[in-house]
CSV table of C-alpha atoms and ligand atoms in Angstrom, one decimal:
chain,number,residue,atom,x,y,z
A,1,MET,CA,87.8,117.3,92.4
A,2,LYS,CA,91.4,118.5,90.6
A,3,GLU,CA,93.3,118.8,93.4
A,4,ILE,CA,95.1,122.3,94.2
A,5,TYR,CA,98.5,121.1,95.7
A,6,LEU,CA,100.6,123.6,97.5
A,7,ASP,CA,102.3,121.1,100.1
A,8,ASN,CA,105.8,120.9,97.7
A,9,ASN,CA,107.7,120.7,100.8
A,10,ALA,CA,106.4,117.4,101.5
A,11,THR,CA,106.7,116.1,98.3
A,12,THR,CA,106.5,116.8,94.8
A,13,ARG,CA,104.9,115.1,91.8
A,14,VAL,CA,107.5,113.4,88.9
A,15,ASP,CA,108.1,115.7,86.1
A,16,ASP,CA,106.9,113.9,82.7
A,17,ALA,CA,110.2,114.1,81.8
A,18,VAL,CA,111.7,113.3,84.2
A,19,PHE,CA,109.1,110.4,84.6
A,20,GLU,CA,109.8,109.5,80.6
A,21,GLU,CA,113.6,109.6,81.1
A,22,MET,CA,113.6,106.7,84.2
A,23,ARG,CA,110.7,104.3,82.4
A,24,PRO,CA,112.9,102.0,80.2
A,25,TYR,CA,115.6,101.3,83.2
A,26,PHE,CA,112.4,99.1,84.9
A,27,CYS,CA,111.1,96.6,81.7
A,28,GLU,CA,113.6,97.1,79.2
A,29,LEU,CA,117.0,97.9,80.2
A,30,TYR,CA,117.1,96.5,83.5
A,31,GLY,CA,120.7,95.0,83.6
A,32,ASN,CA,122.9,95.6,86.3
A,33,PRO,CA,125.4,98.5,86.6
A,34,SER,CA,128.1,96.6,87.8
A,35,SER,CA,128.3,93.7,85.2
A,36,MET,CA,130.4,93.3,82.8
A,37,HIS,CA,128.7,92.8,80.1
A,38,TYR,CA,127.4,95.4,77.3
A,39,PHE,CA,123.9,95.3,78.8
A,40,GLY,CA,125.0,96.3,82.1
A,41,GLY,CA,127.2,98.7,80.5
A,42,GLN,CA,123.8,100.6,79.0
A,43,VAL,CA,122.8,101.2,82.3
A,44,GLN,CA,126.1,102.0,83.5
A,45,SER,CA,126.4,104.7,81.0
A,46,LYS,CA,123.3,106.3,82.1
A,47,VAL,CA,123.8,106.6,85.8
A,48,THR,CA,127.3,108.3,84.7
A,49,GLU,CA,125.3,110.9,83.1
A,50,ALA,CA,122.9,111.2,85.6
A,51,ARG,CA,125.7,112.1,88.4
A,52,LYS,CA,127.0,114.8,86.2
A,53,ARG,CA,123.5,116.5,85.7
A,54,VAL,CA,123.3,116.3,90.1
A,55,ALA,CA,126.9,117.5,90.2
A,56,ASP,CA,126.1,120.3,87.7
A,57,LEU,CA,123.6,121.7,89.9
A,58,LEU,CA,125.3,122.1,92.6
A,59,GLY,CA,128.4,123.2,91.3
A,60,ALA,CA,130.5,120.2,92.1
A,61,THR,CA,132.2,117.7,89.8
A,62,PRO,CA,130.5,114.0,89.3
A,63,GLU,CA,133.4,111.7,91.8
A,64,GLU,CA,132.1,114.3,94.7
A,65,ILE,CA,128.3,112.5,94.5
A,66,ILE,CA,127.0,109.5,96.2
A,67,PHE,CA,123.5,108.2,95.6
A,68,THR,CA,121.6,107.3,98.4
A,69,ALA,CA,117.9,106.2,99.4
A,70,CYS,CA,117.0,109.4,100.3
A,71,GLY,CA,117.5,112.6,102.6
A,72,THR,CA,117.5,111.5,106.0
A,73,GLU,CA,119.9,108.4,104.7
A,74,SER,CA,121.9,111.3,103.3
A,75,ASP,CA,121.8,113.2,106.9
A,76,ASN,CA,122.7,110.1,108.9
A,77,THR,CA,125.5,109.5,106.6
A,78,ALA,CA,127.2,112.6,107.5
A,79,ILE,CA,127.1,113.0,111.0
A,80,ARG,CA,128.0,109.5,110.9
A,81,SER,CA,131.0,109.5,109.3
A,82,ALA,CA,132.9,112.6,110.8
A,83,LEU,CA,132.5,110.4,114.0
A,84,GLU,CA,134.1,107.7,112.7
A,85,VAL,CA,136.6,109.6,110.9
A,86,MET,CA,137.4,111.6,114.0
A,87,PRO,CA,136.7,109.4,117.0
A,88,GLU,CA,138.7,111.7,119.4
A,89,ARG,CA,136.2,114.6,118.9
A,90,ARG,CA,132.7,114.0,120.6
A,91,HIS,CA,130.7,116.9,120.2
A,92,ILE,CA,128.2,117.6,117.4
A,93,ILE,CA,126.4,120.8,116.3
A,94,THR,CA,123.2,121.6,115.1
A,95,SER,CA,119.9,123.6,115.4
A,96,ARG,CA,116.7,123.4,117.5
A,97,VAL,CA,115.2,123.7,114.0
A,98,GLU,CA,116.1,120.6,112.2
A,99,HIS,CA,114.2,118.3,110.4
A,100,PRO,CA,113.9,114.9,112.5
A,101,ALA,CA,116.4,113.2,110.2
A,102,ILE,CA,118.7,115.3,111.9
A,103,LEU,CA,117.2,116.0,115.2
A,104,SER,CA,116.3,112.6,115.9
A,105,PHE,CA,119.8,110.9,115.2
A,106,CYS,CA,121.9,113.6,117.1
A,107,ARG,CA,119.5,112.9,120.1
A,108,GLU,CA,120.1,109.2,120.1
A,109,LEU,CA,124.0,109.9,120.2
A,110,ALA,CA,123.3,112.1,122.8
A,111,SER,CA,122.3,109.1,124.4
A,112,LYS,CA,125.0,106.9,123.6
A,113,GLY,CA,127.8,109.4,125.7
A,114,TYR,CA,127.7,112.2,122.3
A,115,SER,CA,127.8,115.7,123.2
A,116,VAL,CA,125.2,117.8,121.5
A,117,THR,CA,124.7,121.0,121.1
A,118,GLU,CA,121.4,122.3,119.7
A,119,ILE,CA,121.7,126.0,118.7
A,120,GLY,CA,118.2,128.4,118.8
A,121,VAL,CA,116.8,130.3,116.5
A,122,ASP,CA,115.5,134.1,116.8
A,123,GLY,CA,111.7,135.0,116.6
A,124,ALA,CA,112.1,135.1,112.8
A,125,GLY,CA,113.4,132.0,112.6
A,126,ARG,CA,117.3,132.7,112.4
A,127,LEU,CA,120.3,131.0,113.8
A,128,ASN,CA,122.1,132.6,116.9
A,129,MET,CA,125.1,133.0,115.4
A,130,ASP,CA,126.7,134.4,118.8
A,131,GLU,CA,125.3,130.9,120.5
A,132,TYR,CA,127.0,129.2,117.7
A,133,LYS,CA,130.8,130.8,118.1
A,134,GLN,CA,130.1,130.6,121.6
A,135,ALA,CA,129.7,126.1,121.2
A,136,ILE,CA,132.0,125.4,119.0
A,137,ASP,CA,135.0,124.0,120.0
A,138,ASP,CA,138.1,121.6,118.7
A,139,ASN,CA,136.0,118.9,120.4
A,140,THR,CA,133.5,119.5,117.7
A,141,ALA,CA,133.6,116.7,115.2
A,142,ILE,CA,130.5,117.8,112.9
A,143,VAL,CA,128.3,121.0,112.7
A,144,SER,CA,125.0,120.1,110.4
A,145,LEU,CA,122.8,122.5,109.7
A,146,MET,CA,119.9,122.8,107.4
A,147,TRP,CA,120.4,125.5,104.7
A,148,ALA,CA,116.8,126.4,104.6
A,149,ASN,CA,113.6,124.8,106.9
A,150,ASN,CA,111.2,122.6,105.7
A,151,GLU,CA,108.8,124.8,107.4
A,152,THR,CA,109.3,128.2,107.1
A,153,GLY,CA,111.6,128.3,104.7
A,154,VAL,CA,113.9,130.3,106.4
A,155,ILE,CA,117.3,130.4,104.9
A,156,PHE,CA,120.6,130.0,107.3
A,157,PRO,CA,123.9,131.5,106.9
A,158,VAL,CA,125.7,128.1,105.9
A,159,GLU,CA,128.8,129.8,104.4
A,160,GLU,CA,129.4,131.4,107.2
A,161,ALA,CA,128.8,129.2,109.9
A,162,ALA,CA,131.1,126.5,107.5
A,163,ALA,CA,133.8,128.8,107.4
A,164,ILE,CA,133.6,129.0,111.2
A,165,ALA,CA,133.3,125.1,111.6
A,166,LYS,CA,136.8,125.5,109.2
A,167,ARG,CA,138.5,127.3,111.6
A,168,HIS,CA,137.9,124.7,114.6
A,169,GLY,CA,138.8,121.7,112.0
A,170,ALA,CA,135.7,120.3,112.7
A,171,GLN,CA,133.5,118.6,109.3
A,172,PHE,CA,130.7,121.1,108.1
A,173,HIS,CA,127.4,119.6,106.9
A,174,THR,CA,124.2,121.3,105.6
A,175,ASP,CA,120.8,119.4,104.8
A,176,ALA,CA,119.7,120.9,101.7
A,177,VAL,CA,117.0,119.0,101.0
A,178,GLN,CA,114.7,121.8,100.6
A,179,THR,CA,117.2,124.2,99.5
A,180,VAL,CA,118.3,122.6,95.8
A,181,GLY,CA,116.3,123.4,93.3
A,182,LYS,CA,115.5,126.4,94.7
A,183,ILE,CA,117.8,128.9,95.1
A,184,PRO,CA,121.2,128.3,93.3
A,185,VAL,CA,124.1,126.2,95.4
A,186,ASN,CA,127.1,126.2,94.3
A,187,MET,CA,129.8,123.9,95.7
A,188,ALA,CA,133.0,124.9,93.8
A,189,SER,CA,133.3,128.0,95.9
A,190,SER,CA,132.1,126.7,99.2
A,191,LYS,CA,132.9,125.5,102.4
A,192,ILE,CA,130.6,123.1,102.8
A,193,ASP,CA,132.0,119.6,103.0
A,194,MET,CA,128.9,117.4,102.8
A,195,LEU,CA,125.3,118.4,101.7
A,196,SER,CA,122.0,115.9,101.5
A,197,VAL,CA,119.7,116.0,98.6
A,198,SER,CA,116.6,114.4,98.4
A,199,GLY,CA,115.2,113.7,95.0
A,200,HIS,CA,111.2,113.6,96.0
A,201,LYS,CA,111.3,117.4,96.7
A,202,LEU,CA,112.6,118.3,93.3
A,203,HIS,CA,109.9,116.7,91.2
A,204,ALA,CA,111.9,113.0,90.7
A,205,PRO,CA,110.4,110.0,93.0
A,206,LYS,CA,110.2,109.4,96.4
A,207,GLY,CA,113.2,107.1,97.9
A,208,ILE,CA,116.3,108.3,95.8
A,209,GLY,CA,118.5,110.6,97.8
A,210,ALA,CA,122.0,112.0,97.1
A,211,LEU,CA,125.0,112.9,99.4
A,212,TYR,CA,127.6,115.5,98.6
A,213,VAL,CA,130.8,114.6,100.1
A,214,ARG,CA,133.9,117.2,99.2
A,215,LYS,CA,136.6,115.8,97.3
A,216,GLY,CA,139.7,115.1,100.1
A,217,THR,CA,136.9,115.3,102.9
A,218,PRO,CA,137.6,112.0,105.1
A,219,PHE,CA,134.3,109.5,104.8
A,220,LYS,CA,133.5,106.6,106.5
A,221,PRO,CA,129.8,104.9,104.5
A,222,LEU,CA,127.2,103.9,106.4
A,223,ILE,CA,126.2,101.5,104.9
A,224,VAL,CA,128.7,98.3,104.2
A,225,GLY,CA,129.0,95.7,101.5
A,226,GLY,CA,129.3,95.9,97.9
A,227,HIS,CA,131.8,98.2,96.5
A,228,GLN,CA,129.3,100.7,94.5
A,229,GLU,CA,129.3,103.8,94.8
A,230,LYS,CA,133.9,103.6,94.8
A,231,ASN,CA,132.6,101.6,98.3
A,232,ARG,CA,131.0,104.6,99.9
A,233,ARG,CA,127.3,103.7,99.4
A,234,ALA,CA,126.8,99.7,99.5
A,235,GLY,CA,123.6,98.1,97.6
A,236,THR,CA,122.7,97.4,93.9
A,237,GLU,CA,122.3,101.0,92.5
A,238,ASN,CA,118.0,102.4,92.3
A,239,THR,CA,119.0,102.8,89.1
A,240,ALA,CA,115.3,104.3,87.5
A,241,ALA,CA,115.7,106.4,90.1
A,242,ILE,CA,119.0,107.7,89.9
A,243,ILE,CA,118.8,108.7,86.3
A,244,ALA,CA,115.1,110.0,87.2
A,245,LEU,CA,117.4,112.5,89.9
A,246,GLY,CA,119.9,113.2,87.4
A,247,LYS,CA,116.9,114.7,84.5
A,248,ALA,CA,115.2,116.5,87.7
A,249,CYS,CA,118.8,118.3,88.5
A,250,GLN,CA,119.1,119.5,84.9
A,251,LEU,CA,115.1,120.4,84.8
A,252,ALA,CA,115.5,122.2,88.1
A,253,GLY,CA,118.7,123.9,86.9
A,254,GLU,CA,116.7,125.3,83.9
A,255,PHE,CA,113.8,126.5,85.9
A,256,MET,CA,115.8,128.0,88.7
A,257,GLU,CA,115.3,131.5,87.1
A,258,PHE,CA,111.5,130.7,87.0
A,259,GLU,CA,111.5,129.3,90.6
A,260,ASN,CA,113.4,132.7,92.2
A,261,THR,CA,110.8,135.2,89.7
A,262,VAL,CA,107.3,133.7,88.7
A,263,VAL,CA,107.1,130.4,91.7
A,264,LYS,CA,108.3,133.3,93.9
A,265,ALA,CA,106.2,136.2,93.0
A,266,LYS,CA,103.5,133.9,93.2
A,267,CYS,CA,104.2,132.8,96.8
A,268,GLU,CA,104.4,136.7,97.8
A,269,ARG,CA,100.8,137.3,96.2
A,270,LEU,CA,99.7,134.6,98.3
A,271,GLU,CA,100.7,135.5,101.2
A,272,LYS,CA,100.0,139.4,100.7
A,273,GLU,CA,96.8,138.6,99.7
A,274,LEU,CA,95.4,136.0,102.7
A,275,MET,CA,97.4,138.7,105.6
A,276,ALA,CA,95.2,141.6,104.0
A,277,ALA,CA,91.8,139.4,103.8
A,278,ILE,CA,92.7,137.7,107.5
A,279,PRO,CA,92.9,139.6,110.8
A,280,HIS,CA,94.9,138.0,113.6
A,281,ALA,CA,97.5,136.6,111.3
A,282,GLN,CA,101.4,136.6,111.0
A,283,VAL,CA,104.2,135.4,108.7
A,284,ASN,CA,106.3,132.9,110.2
A,285,GLY,CA,110.0,133.6,109.8
A,286,GLY,CA,108.0,137.0,108.0
A,287,GLY,CA,111.5,139.4,108.1
A,288,ALA,CA,114.3,136.7,107.7
A,289,GLU,CA,115.8,135.4,104.2
A,290,ARG,CA,113.0,132.8,102.9
A,291,LEU,CA,112.6,130.1,100.2
A,292,PRO,CA,111.0,131.4,97.0
A,293,ASN,CA,108.2,129.2,97.1
A,294,THR,CA,107.4,128.8,101.2
A,295,THR,CA,105.1,130.6,103.1
A,296,SER,CA,103.9,129.7,106.6
A,297,ILE,CA,101.0,131.9,108.2
A,298,ALA,CA,99.7,131.5,111.6
A,299,PHE,CA,95.8,132.0,111.9
A,300,GLU,CA,95.2,132.6,115.8
A,301,PHE,CA,92.8,131.2,117.8
A,302,VAL,CA,91.8,128.3,115.6
A,303,GLU,CA,93.4,124.8,114.8
A,304,GLY,CA,96.0,124.3,112.1
A,305,GLU,CA,94.3,120.9,111.5
A,306,ALA,CA,90.9,122.1,111.7
A,307,ILE,CA,91.8,124.3,108.8
A,308,LEU,CA,93.6,121.6,106.5
A,309,LEU,CA,90.4,120.1,106.8
A,310,LEU,CA,88.4,122.0,105.8
A,311,LEU,CA,90.8,123.2,102.8
A,312,SER,CA,91.0,119.4,101.9
A,313,GLU,CA,87.3,118.7,101.5
A,314,LEU,CA,87.9,121.8,98.8
A,315,GLY,CA,90.5,120.0,97.4
A,316,ILE,CA,93.3,122.7,98.7
A,317,CYS,CA,96.3,120.7,100.1
A,318,ALA,CA,98.5,122.4,102.3
A,319,SER,CA,100.1,121.3,106.0
A,320,SER,CA,100.2,122.5,109.2
A,321,GLY,CA,103.7,121.8,109.9
A,322,SER,CA,106.3,118.9,108.6
A,323,ALA,CA,104.9,116.4,107.3
A,324,CYS,CA,106.4,113.8,109.6
A,325,THR,CA,105.1,115.3,112.5
A,326,SER,CA,101.4,116.0,111.0
A,327,GLY,CA,99.2,113.4,113.1
A,328,SER,CA,100.4,115.0,116.6
A,329,LEU,CA,98.7,117.8,117.7
A,330,GLU,CA,101.9,118.9,119.5
A,331,PRO,CA,103.1,122.7,118.1
A,332,SER,CA,105.7,121.7,115.6
A,333,HIS,CA,108.9,122.0,117.1
A,334,VAL,CA,110.4,124.3,114.9
A,335,LEU,CA,107.5,127.3,115.7
A,336,ARG,CA,108.1,126.5,119.7
A,337,ALA,CA,112.2,127.3,119.0
A,338,MET,CA,111.0,130.3,117.5
A,339,GLY,CA,109.1,131.4,120.2
A,340,VAL,CA,105.6,131.8,118.1
A,341,PRO,CA,103.2,131.8,121.1
A,342,PHE,CA,100.7,128.6,121.6
A,343,THR,CA,98.0,130.5,120.2
A,344,CYS,CA,99.7,131.1,116.8
A,345,ALA,CA,101.8,127.6,116.7
A,346,HIS,CA,98.3,125.7,117.0
A,347,GLY,CA,96.6,127.5,114.4
A,348,SER,CA,99.9,127.5,111.6
A,349,VAL,CA,99.2,126.5,108.0
A,350,ARG,CA,102.1,126.1,105.8
A,351,PHE,CA,101.5,126.7,101.4
A,352,SER,CA,104.6,125.7,99.5
A,353,LEU,CA,104.5,126.1,96.0
A,354,SER,CA,106.1,124.7,92.8
A,355,ARG,CA,106.6,125.7,89.4
A,356,TYR,CA,103.1,123.7,88.4
A,357,THR,CA,101.3,126.0,90.7
A,358,THR,CA,98.7,128.6,88.6
A,359,ASP,CA,97.7,131.2,89.8
A,360,ALA,CA,94.2,130.3,89.6
A,361,GLU,CA,94.8,128.0,92.3
A,362,ILE,CA,96.4,130.9,94.1
A,363,ASP,CA,92.7,132.8,93.5
A,364,ALA,CA,91.1,130.0,95.1
A,365,VAL,CA,93.3,129.6,98.2
A,366,VAL,CA,92.7,133.3,98.3
A,367,LYS,CA,89.0,133.3,97.9
A,368,GLU,CA,88.0,129.9,100.2
A,369,LEU,CA,90.4,130.4,103.4
A,370,PRO,CA,89.1,133.8,105.3
A,371,PRO,CA,85.5,132.6,105.1
A,372,ILE,CA,87.0,129.2,106.7
A,373,ILE,CA,88.8,130.9,109.2
A,374,ALA,CA,85.9,133.7,110.3
A,375,ARG,CA,83.8,130.1,110.8
A,376,LEU,CA,86.1,128.1,112.9
A,377,ARG,CA,86.9,131.4,114.8
A,378,GLN,CA,83.0,131.7,115.3
A,379,MET,CA,83.0,128.2,116.4
A,380,SER,CA,86.1,128.0,119.0
A,381,PRO,CA,85.1,129.9,122.2
A,382,PHE,CA,87.9,131.5,122.8
A,383,GLY,CA,88.2,132.5,119.7
A,384,ARG,CA,84.9,134.2,119.7
A,385,GLU,CA,85.7,135.5,123.3
A,386,PHE,CA,89.7,137.0,121.8
A,387,LEU,CA,88.3,139.0,118.8
A,388,LYS,CA,84.8,140.2,120.3
B,401,LIG,N1,115.6,117.1,105.4
B,401,LIG,C1,114.4,118.0,105.8
B,401,LIG,C2,114.6,119.8,105.8
B,401,LIG,C3,113.1,117.6,104.6
B,401,LIG,O1,112.0,118.3,104.5
B,401,LIG,C4,113.3,116.4,104.7
B,401,LIG,C5,111.6,116.0,104.7
B,401,LIG,O2,110.8,116.0,104.8
B,401,LIG,C6,114.2,115.4,104.9
B,401,LIG,C7,115.3,116.1,105.4
B,401,LIG,C8,114.0,113.7,104.6
B,401,LIG,O3,113.7,113.8,103.3
B,401,LIG,P1,113.8,111.7,102.9
B,401,LIG,O4,112.0,112.2,102.7
B,401,LIG,O5,114.0,112.1,101.5
B,401,LIG,O6,113.9,111.1,103.6
């Protein structure tokens, strides 16, 4: 059975060209880029090239890119750094729909005496800007708002939010893990101070990330040790993965238009055809500006997990929420924050496409899913009662 992989917000396949680019750096060119000899120097020059490629995708300069182990590390680093460089400020602003990489860390900081405000969203997942404007003050050290939501694809107005943060002297960080490679990002014309990237969301391997830190932004490292990354992130560089991330960013730039035309059209068709074929369904975040590759649909009176299992038997891979929270039967914190009714939140399925998604795969989901939903509703006394 060939899989139909529509779970690209959880992780992506490594692009063949990315894999080929990193391959020599395991067994042949395995030198340490910090070494003085030519053998390490060969690797150093490829790391330099990778840094430039990441910077180019972000509209940044290479000096503004710090390689990390993952998006989570980038997120934690940004928040910890702001608190360290402005110890007199004890307030953090974030949103209720962030990834656990931000939310869990902020909640831990709250338990240690920091004041944390989690800004809410409306029914379409849009940030409550009035609440944000009221919450921010001159005690705010950092505002961390995701650029695009991993579950719904809803895009936040991060530029506007960053401009507000600047007026209060707070640093502004955005978790752009789901954004980079999907929509254009240009830090040259931005007020954002720090931005997180994760390789495995854009066809690079797992376990590599980057943190953009605007030139001149006061910064303290999270991991201290050697002098790597200009003293901003210690630890011998994961050279092969860094080189892979560079290649993936170069390709993401080349595919940007494709993502926003071809992939977007496939995603819209999937959404439209499923909505037409299945009654009592709603798009989570419908009406809001969203990523080109993501659709999250709530099917009333069914369990998302049951849908996923039946799809999985047919080789169709989707998700019922964030990969990190699946396994728990609690409705996702994102859908709860949006006020999605319990009967819908439970039956939500996220489809996230990539440049590898084919029309035939979309056709297969549109054919297979409606009978699955009908069958599950028939099996549920609750569903039968309501849908009579
Ligand atoms: N932030 C968002 C929005 C994500 O979707 C994810 C991964 O799912 C992360 C952060 C964490 O990234 P990583 O898996 O590289 O730690």
